[in-house]
PDB file of C-alpha atoms in Angstrom:
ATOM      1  CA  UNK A   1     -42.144 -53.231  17.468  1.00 38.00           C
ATOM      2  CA  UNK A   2     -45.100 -50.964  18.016  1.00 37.00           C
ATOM      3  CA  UNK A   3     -45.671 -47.847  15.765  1.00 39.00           C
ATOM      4  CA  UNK A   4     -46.832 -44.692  17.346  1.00 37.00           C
ATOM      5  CA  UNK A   5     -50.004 -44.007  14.976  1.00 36.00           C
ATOM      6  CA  UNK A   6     -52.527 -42.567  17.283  1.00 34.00           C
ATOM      7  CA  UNK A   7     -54.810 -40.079  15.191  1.00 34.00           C
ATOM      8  CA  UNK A   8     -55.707 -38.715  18.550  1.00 32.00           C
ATOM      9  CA  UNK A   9     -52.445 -37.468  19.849  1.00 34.00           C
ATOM     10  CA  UNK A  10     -51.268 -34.902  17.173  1.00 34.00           C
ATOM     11  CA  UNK A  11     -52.332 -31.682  17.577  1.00 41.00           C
ATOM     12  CA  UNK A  12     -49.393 -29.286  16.528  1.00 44.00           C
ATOM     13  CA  UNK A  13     -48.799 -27.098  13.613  1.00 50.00           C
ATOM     14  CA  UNK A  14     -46.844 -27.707  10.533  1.00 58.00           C
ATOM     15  CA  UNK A  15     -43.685 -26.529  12.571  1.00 62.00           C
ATOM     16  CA  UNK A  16     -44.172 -29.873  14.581  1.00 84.00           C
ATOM     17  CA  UNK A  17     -43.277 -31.631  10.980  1.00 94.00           C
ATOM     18  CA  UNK A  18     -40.433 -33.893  10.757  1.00 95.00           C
ATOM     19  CA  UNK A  19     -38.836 -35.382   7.549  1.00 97.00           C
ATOM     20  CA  UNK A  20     -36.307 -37.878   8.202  1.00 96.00           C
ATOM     21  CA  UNK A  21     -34.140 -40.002   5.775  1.00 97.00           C
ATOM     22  CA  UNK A  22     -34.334 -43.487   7.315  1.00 98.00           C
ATOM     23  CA  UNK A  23     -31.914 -44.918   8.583  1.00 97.00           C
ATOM     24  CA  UNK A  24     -31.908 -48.155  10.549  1.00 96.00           C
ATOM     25  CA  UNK A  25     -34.507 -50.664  11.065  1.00 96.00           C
ATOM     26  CA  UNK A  26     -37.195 -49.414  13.087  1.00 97.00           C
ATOM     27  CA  UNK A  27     -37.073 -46.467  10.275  1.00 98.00           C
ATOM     28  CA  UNK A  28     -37.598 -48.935   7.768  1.00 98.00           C
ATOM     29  CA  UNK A  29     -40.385 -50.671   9.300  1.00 98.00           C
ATOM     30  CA  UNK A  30     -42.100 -46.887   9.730  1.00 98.00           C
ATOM     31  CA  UNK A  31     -41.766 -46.519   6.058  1.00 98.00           C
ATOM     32  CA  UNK A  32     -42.564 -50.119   5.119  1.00 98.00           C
ATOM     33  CA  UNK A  33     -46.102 -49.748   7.160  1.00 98.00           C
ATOM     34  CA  UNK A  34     -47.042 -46.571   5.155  1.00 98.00           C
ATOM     35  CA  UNK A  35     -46.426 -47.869   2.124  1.00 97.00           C
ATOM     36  CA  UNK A  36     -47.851 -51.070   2.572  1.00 97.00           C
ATOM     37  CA  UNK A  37     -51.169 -49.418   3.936  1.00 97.00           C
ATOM     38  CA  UNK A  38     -51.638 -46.789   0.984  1.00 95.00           C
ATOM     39  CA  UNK A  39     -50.449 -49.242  -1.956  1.00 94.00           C
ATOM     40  CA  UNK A  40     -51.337 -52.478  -0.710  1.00 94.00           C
ATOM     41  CA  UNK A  41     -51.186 -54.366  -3.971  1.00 93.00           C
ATOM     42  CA  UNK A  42     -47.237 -53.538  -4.103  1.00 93.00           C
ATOM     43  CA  UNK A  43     -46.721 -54.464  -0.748  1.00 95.00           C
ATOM     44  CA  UNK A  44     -43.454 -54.805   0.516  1.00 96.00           C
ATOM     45  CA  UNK A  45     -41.487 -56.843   3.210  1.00 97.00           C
ATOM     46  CA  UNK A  46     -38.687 -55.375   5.314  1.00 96.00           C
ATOM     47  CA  UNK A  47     -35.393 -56.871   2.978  1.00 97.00           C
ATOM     48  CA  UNK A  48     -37.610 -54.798  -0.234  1.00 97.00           C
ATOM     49  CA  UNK A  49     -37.080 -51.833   1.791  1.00 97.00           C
ATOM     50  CA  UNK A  50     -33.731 -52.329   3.152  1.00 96.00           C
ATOM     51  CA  UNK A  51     -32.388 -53.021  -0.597  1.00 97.00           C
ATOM     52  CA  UNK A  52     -34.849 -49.642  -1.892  1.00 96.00           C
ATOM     53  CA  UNK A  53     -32.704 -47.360   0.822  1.00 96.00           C
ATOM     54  CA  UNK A  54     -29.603 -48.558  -0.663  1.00 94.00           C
ATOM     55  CA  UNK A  55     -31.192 -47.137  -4.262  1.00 96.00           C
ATOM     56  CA  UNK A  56     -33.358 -44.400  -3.755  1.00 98.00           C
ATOM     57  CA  UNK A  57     -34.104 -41.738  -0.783  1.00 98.00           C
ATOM     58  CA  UNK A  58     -36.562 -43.291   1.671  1.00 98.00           C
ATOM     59  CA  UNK A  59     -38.232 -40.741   4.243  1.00 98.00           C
ATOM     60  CA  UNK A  60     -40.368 -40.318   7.242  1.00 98.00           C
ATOM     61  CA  UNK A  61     -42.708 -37.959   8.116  1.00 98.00           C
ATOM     62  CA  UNK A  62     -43.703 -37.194  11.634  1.00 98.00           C
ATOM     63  CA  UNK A  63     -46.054 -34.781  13.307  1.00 96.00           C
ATOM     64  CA  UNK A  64     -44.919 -34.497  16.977  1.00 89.00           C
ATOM     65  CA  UNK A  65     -43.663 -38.320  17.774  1.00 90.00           C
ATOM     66  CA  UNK A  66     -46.507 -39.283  15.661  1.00 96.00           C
ATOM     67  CA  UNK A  67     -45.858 -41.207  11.917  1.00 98.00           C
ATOM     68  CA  UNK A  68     -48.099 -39.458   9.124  1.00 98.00           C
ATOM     69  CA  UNK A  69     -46.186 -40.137   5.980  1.00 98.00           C
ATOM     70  CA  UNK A  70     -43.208 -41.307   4.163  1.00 98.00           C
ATOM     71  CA  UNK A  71     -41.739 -40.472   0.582  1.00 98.00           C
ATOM     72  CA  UNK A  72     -39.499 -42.008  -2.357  1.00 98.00           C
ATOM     73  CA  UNK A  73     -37.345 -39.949  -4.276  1.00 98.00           C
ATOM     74  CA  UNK A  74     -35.586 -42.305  -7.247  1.00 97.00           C
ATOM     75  CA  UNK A  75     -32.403 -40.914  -8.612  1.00 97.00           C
ATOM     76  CA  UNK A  76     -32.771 -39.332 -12.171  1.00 95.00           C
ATOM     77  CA  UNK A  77     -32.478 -41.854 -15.182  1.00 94.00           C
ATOM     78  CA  UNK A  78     -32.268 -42.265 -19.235  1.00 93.00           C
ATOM     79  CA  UNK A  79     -31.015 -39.190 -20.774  1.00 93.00           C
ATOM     80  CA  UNK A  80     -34.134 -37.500 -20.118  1.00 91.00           C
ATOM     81  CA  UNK A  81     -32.816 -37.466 -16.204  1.00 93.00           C
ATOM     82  CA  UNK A  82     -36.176 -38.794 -15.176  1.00 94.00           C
ATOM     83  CA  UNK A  83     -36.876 -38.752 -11.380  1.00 96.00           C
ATOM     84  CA  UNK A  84     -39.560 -39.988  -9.721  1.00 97.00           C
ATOM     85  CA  UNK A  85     -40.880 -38.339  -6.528  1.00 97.00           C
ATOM     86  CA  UNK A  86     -44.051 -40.029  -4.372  1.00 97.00           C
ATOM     87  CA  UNK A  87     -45.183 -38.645  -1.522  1.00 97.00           C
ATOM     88  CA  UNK A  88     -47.893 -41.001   1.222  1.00 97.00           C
ATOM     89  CA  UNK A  89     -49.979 -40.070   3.874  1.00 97.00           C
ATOM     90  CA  UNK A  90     -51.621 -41.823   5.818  1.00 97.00           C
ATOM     91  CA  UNK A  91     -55.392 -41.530   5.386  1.00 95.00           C
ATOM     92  CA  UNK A  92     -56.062 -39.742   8.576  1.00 94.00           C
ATOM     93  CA  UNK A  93     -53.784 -37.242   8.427  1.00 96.00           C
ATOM     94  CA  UNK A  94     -54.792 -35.796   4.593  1.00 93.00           C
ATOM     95  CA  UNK A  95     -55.352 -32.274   3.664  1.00 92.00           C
ATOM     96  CA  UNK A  96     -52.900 -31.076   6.736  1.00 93.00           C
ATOM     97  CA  UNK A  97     -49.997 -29.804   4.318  1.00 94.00           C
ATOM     98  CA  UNK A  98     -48.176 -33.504   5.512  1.00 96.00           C
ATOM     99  CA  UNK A  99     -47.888 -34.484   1.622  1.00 95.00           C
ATOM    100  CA  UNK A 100     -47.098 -30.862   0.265  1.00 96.00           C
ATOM    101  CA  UNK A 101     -44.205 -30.779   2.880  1.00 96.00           C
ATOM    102  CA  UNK A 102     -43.505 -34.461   1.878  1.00 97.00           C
ATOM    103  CA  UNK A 103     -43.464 -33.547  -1.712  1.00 96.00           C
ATOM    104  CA  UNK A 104     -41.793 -30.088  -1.964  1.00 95.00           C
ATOM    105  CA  UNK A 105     -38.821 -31.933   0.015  1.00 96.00           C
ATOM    106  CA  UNK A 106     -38.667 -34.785  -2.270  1.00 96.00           C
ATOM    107  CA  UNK A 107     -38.495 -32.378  -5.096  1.00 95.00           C
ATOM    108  CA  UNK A 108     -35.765 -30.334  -3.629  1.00 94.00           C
ATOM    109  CA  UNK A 109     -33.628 -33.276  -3.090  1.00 95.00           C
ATOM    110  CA  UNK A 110     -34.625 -34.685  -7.028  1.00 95.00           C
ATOM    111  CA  UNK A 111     -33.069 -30.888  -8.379  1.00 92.00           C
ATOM    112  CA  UNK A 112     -30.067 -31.919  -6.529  1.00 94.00           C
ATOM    113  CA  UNK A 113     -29.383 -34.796  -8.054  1.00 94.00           C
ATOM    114  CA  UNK A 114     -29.741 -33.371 -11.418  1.00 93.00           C
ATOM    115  CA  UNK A 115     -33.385 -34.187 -12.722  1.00 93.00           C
ATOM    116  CA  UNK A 116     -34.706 -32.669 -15.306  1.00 92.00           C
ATOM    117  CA  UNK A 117     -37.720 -34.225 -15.578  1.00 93.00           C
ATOM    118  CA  UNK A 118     -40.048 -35.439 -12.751  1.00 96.00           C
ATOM    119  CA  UNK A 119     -42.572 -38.217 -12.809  1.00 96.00           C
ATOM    120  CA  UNK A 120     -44.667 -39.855  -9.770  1.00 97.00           C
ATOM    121  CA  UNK A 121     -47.017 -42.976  -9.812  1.00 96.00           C
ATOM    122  CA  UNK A 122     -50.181 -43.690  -8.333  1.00 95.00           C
ATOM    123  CA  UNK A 123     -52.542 -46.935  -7.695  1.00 93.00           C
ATOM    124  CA  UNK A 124     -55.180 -45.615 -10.033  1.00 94.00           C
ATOM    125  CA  UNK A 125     -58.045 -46.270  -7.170  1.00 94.00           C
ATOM    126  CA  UNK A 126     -55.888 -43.888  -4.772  1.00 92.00           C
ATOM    127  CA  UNK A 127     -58.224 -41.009  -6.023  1.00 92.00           C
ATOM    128  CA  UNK A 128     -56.752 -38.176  -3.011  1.00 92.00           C
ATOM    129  CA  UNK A 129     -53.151 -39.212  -4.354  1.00 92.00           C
ATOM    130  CA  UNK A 130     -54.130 -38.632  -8.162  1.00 94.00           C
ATOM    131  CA  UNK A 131     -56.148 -35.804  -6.855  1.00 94.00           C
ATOM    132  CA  UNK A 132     -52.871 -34.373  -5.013  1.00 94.00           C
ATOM    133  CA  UNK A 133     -50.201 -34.722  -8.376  1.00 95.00           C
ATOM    134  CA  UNK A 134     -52.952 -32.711 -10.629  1.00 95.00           C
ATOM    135  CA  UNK A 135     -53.045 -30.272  -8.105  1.00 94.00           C
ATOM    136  CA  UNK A 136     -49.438 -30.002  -8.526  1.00 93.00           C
ATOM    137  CA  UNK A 137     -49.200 -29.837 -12.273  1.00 93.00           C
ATOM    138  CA  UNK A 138     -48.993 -33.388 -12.495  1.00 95.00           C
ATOM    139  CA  UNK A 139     -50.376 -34.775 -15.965  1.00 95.00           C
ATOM    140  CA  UNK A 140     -51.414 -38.429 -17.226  1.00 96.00           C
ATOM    141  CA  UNK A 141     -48.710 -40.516 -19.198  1.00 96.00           C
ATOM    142  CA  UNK A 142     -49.771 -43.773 -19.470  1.00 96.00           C
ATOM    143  CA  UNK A 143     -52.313 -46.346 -17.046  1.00 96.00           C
ATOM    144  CA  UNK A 144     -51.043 -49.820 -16.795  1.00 95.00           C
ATOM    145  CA  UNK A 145     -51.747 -53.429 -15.336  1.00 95.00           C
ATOM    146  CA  UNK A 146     -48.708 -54.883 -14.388  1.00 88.00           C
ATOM    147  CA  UNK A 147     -48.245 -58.493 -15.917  1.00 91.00           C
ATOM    148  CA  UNK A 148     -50.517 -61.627 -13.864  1.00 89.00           C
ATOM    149  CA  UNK A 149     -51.780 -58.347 -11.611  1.00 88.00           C
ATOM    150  CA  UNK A 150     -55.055 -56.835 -11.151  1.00 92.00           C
ATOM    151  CA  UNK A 151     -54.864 -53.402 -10.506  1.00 94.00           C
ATOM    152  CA  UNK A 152     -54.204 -50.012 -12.523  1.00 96.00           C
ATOM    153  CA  UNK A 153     -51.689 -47.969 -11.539  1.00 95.00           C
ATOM    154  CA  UNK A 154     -51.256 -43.989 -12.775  1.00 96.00           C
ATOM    155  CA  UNK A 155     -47.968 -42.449 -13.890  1.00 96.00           C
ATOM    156  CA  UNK A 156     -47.804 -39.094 -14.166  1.00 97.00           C
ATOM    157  CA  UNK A 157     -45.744 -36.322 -15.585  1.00 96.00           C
ATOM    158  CA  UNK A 158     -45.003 -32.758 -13.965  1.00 92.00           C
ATOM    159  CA  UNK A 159     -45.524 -30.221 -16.784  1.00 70.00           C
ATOM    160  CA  UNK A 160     -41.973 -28.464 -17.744  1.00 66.00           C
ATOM    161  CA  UNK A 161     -43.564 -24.870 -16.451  1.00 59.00           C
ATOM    162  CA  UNK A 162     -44.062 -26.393 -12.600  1.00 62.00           C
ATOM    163  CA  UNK A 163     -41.165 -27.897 -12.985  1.00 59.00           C
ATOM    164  CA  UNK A 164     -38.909 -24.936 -13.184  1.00 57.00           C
ATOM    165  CA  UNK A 165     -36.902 -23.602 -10.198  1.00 53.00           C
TER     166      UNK A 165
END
């Protein structure tokens, strides 16, 4: 399966933006090879992601017919209602509005489901996507090593006064 990801083709505006729930396999793969290129320790193969859409909201981004992004939204938990929202872009599309689209949509669909709290993570040397949550109101809860691993990972907490509807 080929992957349209040509950083020369996309030239639209923000009204070119598509956010898709996947659905299907080629879907899958689309959001498998985003998040396997910006958090390459966790990578995933295709049966993680088929059994993650069955759990949690999985989504595409696209700018024309061209992949930029993809998101998770998991379902509130604890009886804090704790949801976690992450939004990827692909390097070369950054600093277009792909993520804040990717985001904002991701949040809408965590209110939904009831959250009432919203936390995202980050590999701790992703500094645009740690850069990105602060901007947001996004503040540091705890930085971890995940047992026989290597590498930090961020998670982050949006403060109750961004959180608000």
């Amino acid at each position: 399966m080929a992957l349209l990801i040509d950083t020369d083709v996309w030239r639209g505006t923000m009204a070119d933006l598509r956010i898709e729930p996947v659905v299907g396999d080629v879907m899958a793969e689309e959001w498998r090879f985003v998040h396997n290129v910006i958090v390459p320790p966790a990578a995933m193969g295709i049966e993680e992601v088929r059994e993650r859409v069955g759990r949690n909201r999985l989504e595409n981004a696209y700018a024309g017919g061209t992949l930029v992004g993809c998101s998770t939204v998991r379902p509130p938990q604890g009886d804090d209602a704790v949801a976690t929202v992450i939004a990827r872009v692909l390097p070369d599309f950054r600093g277009r509005g792909f993520g804040t689209a990717l985001y904002e949509k991701g949040l809408d669909h965590a209110r939904v489901l009831g959250a009432r709290v919203i936390e995202t993570c980050v590999l701790a040397v992703n500094e645009d996507g740690t850069r990105f949550a602060r901007a947001r109101g996004f503040v540091e809860v705890d930085r971890y090593v995940l047992d026989g691993e290597s590498d930090e990972w961020v998670d982050l907490r949006l403060e109750p006064h961004r959180w608000a509807a």
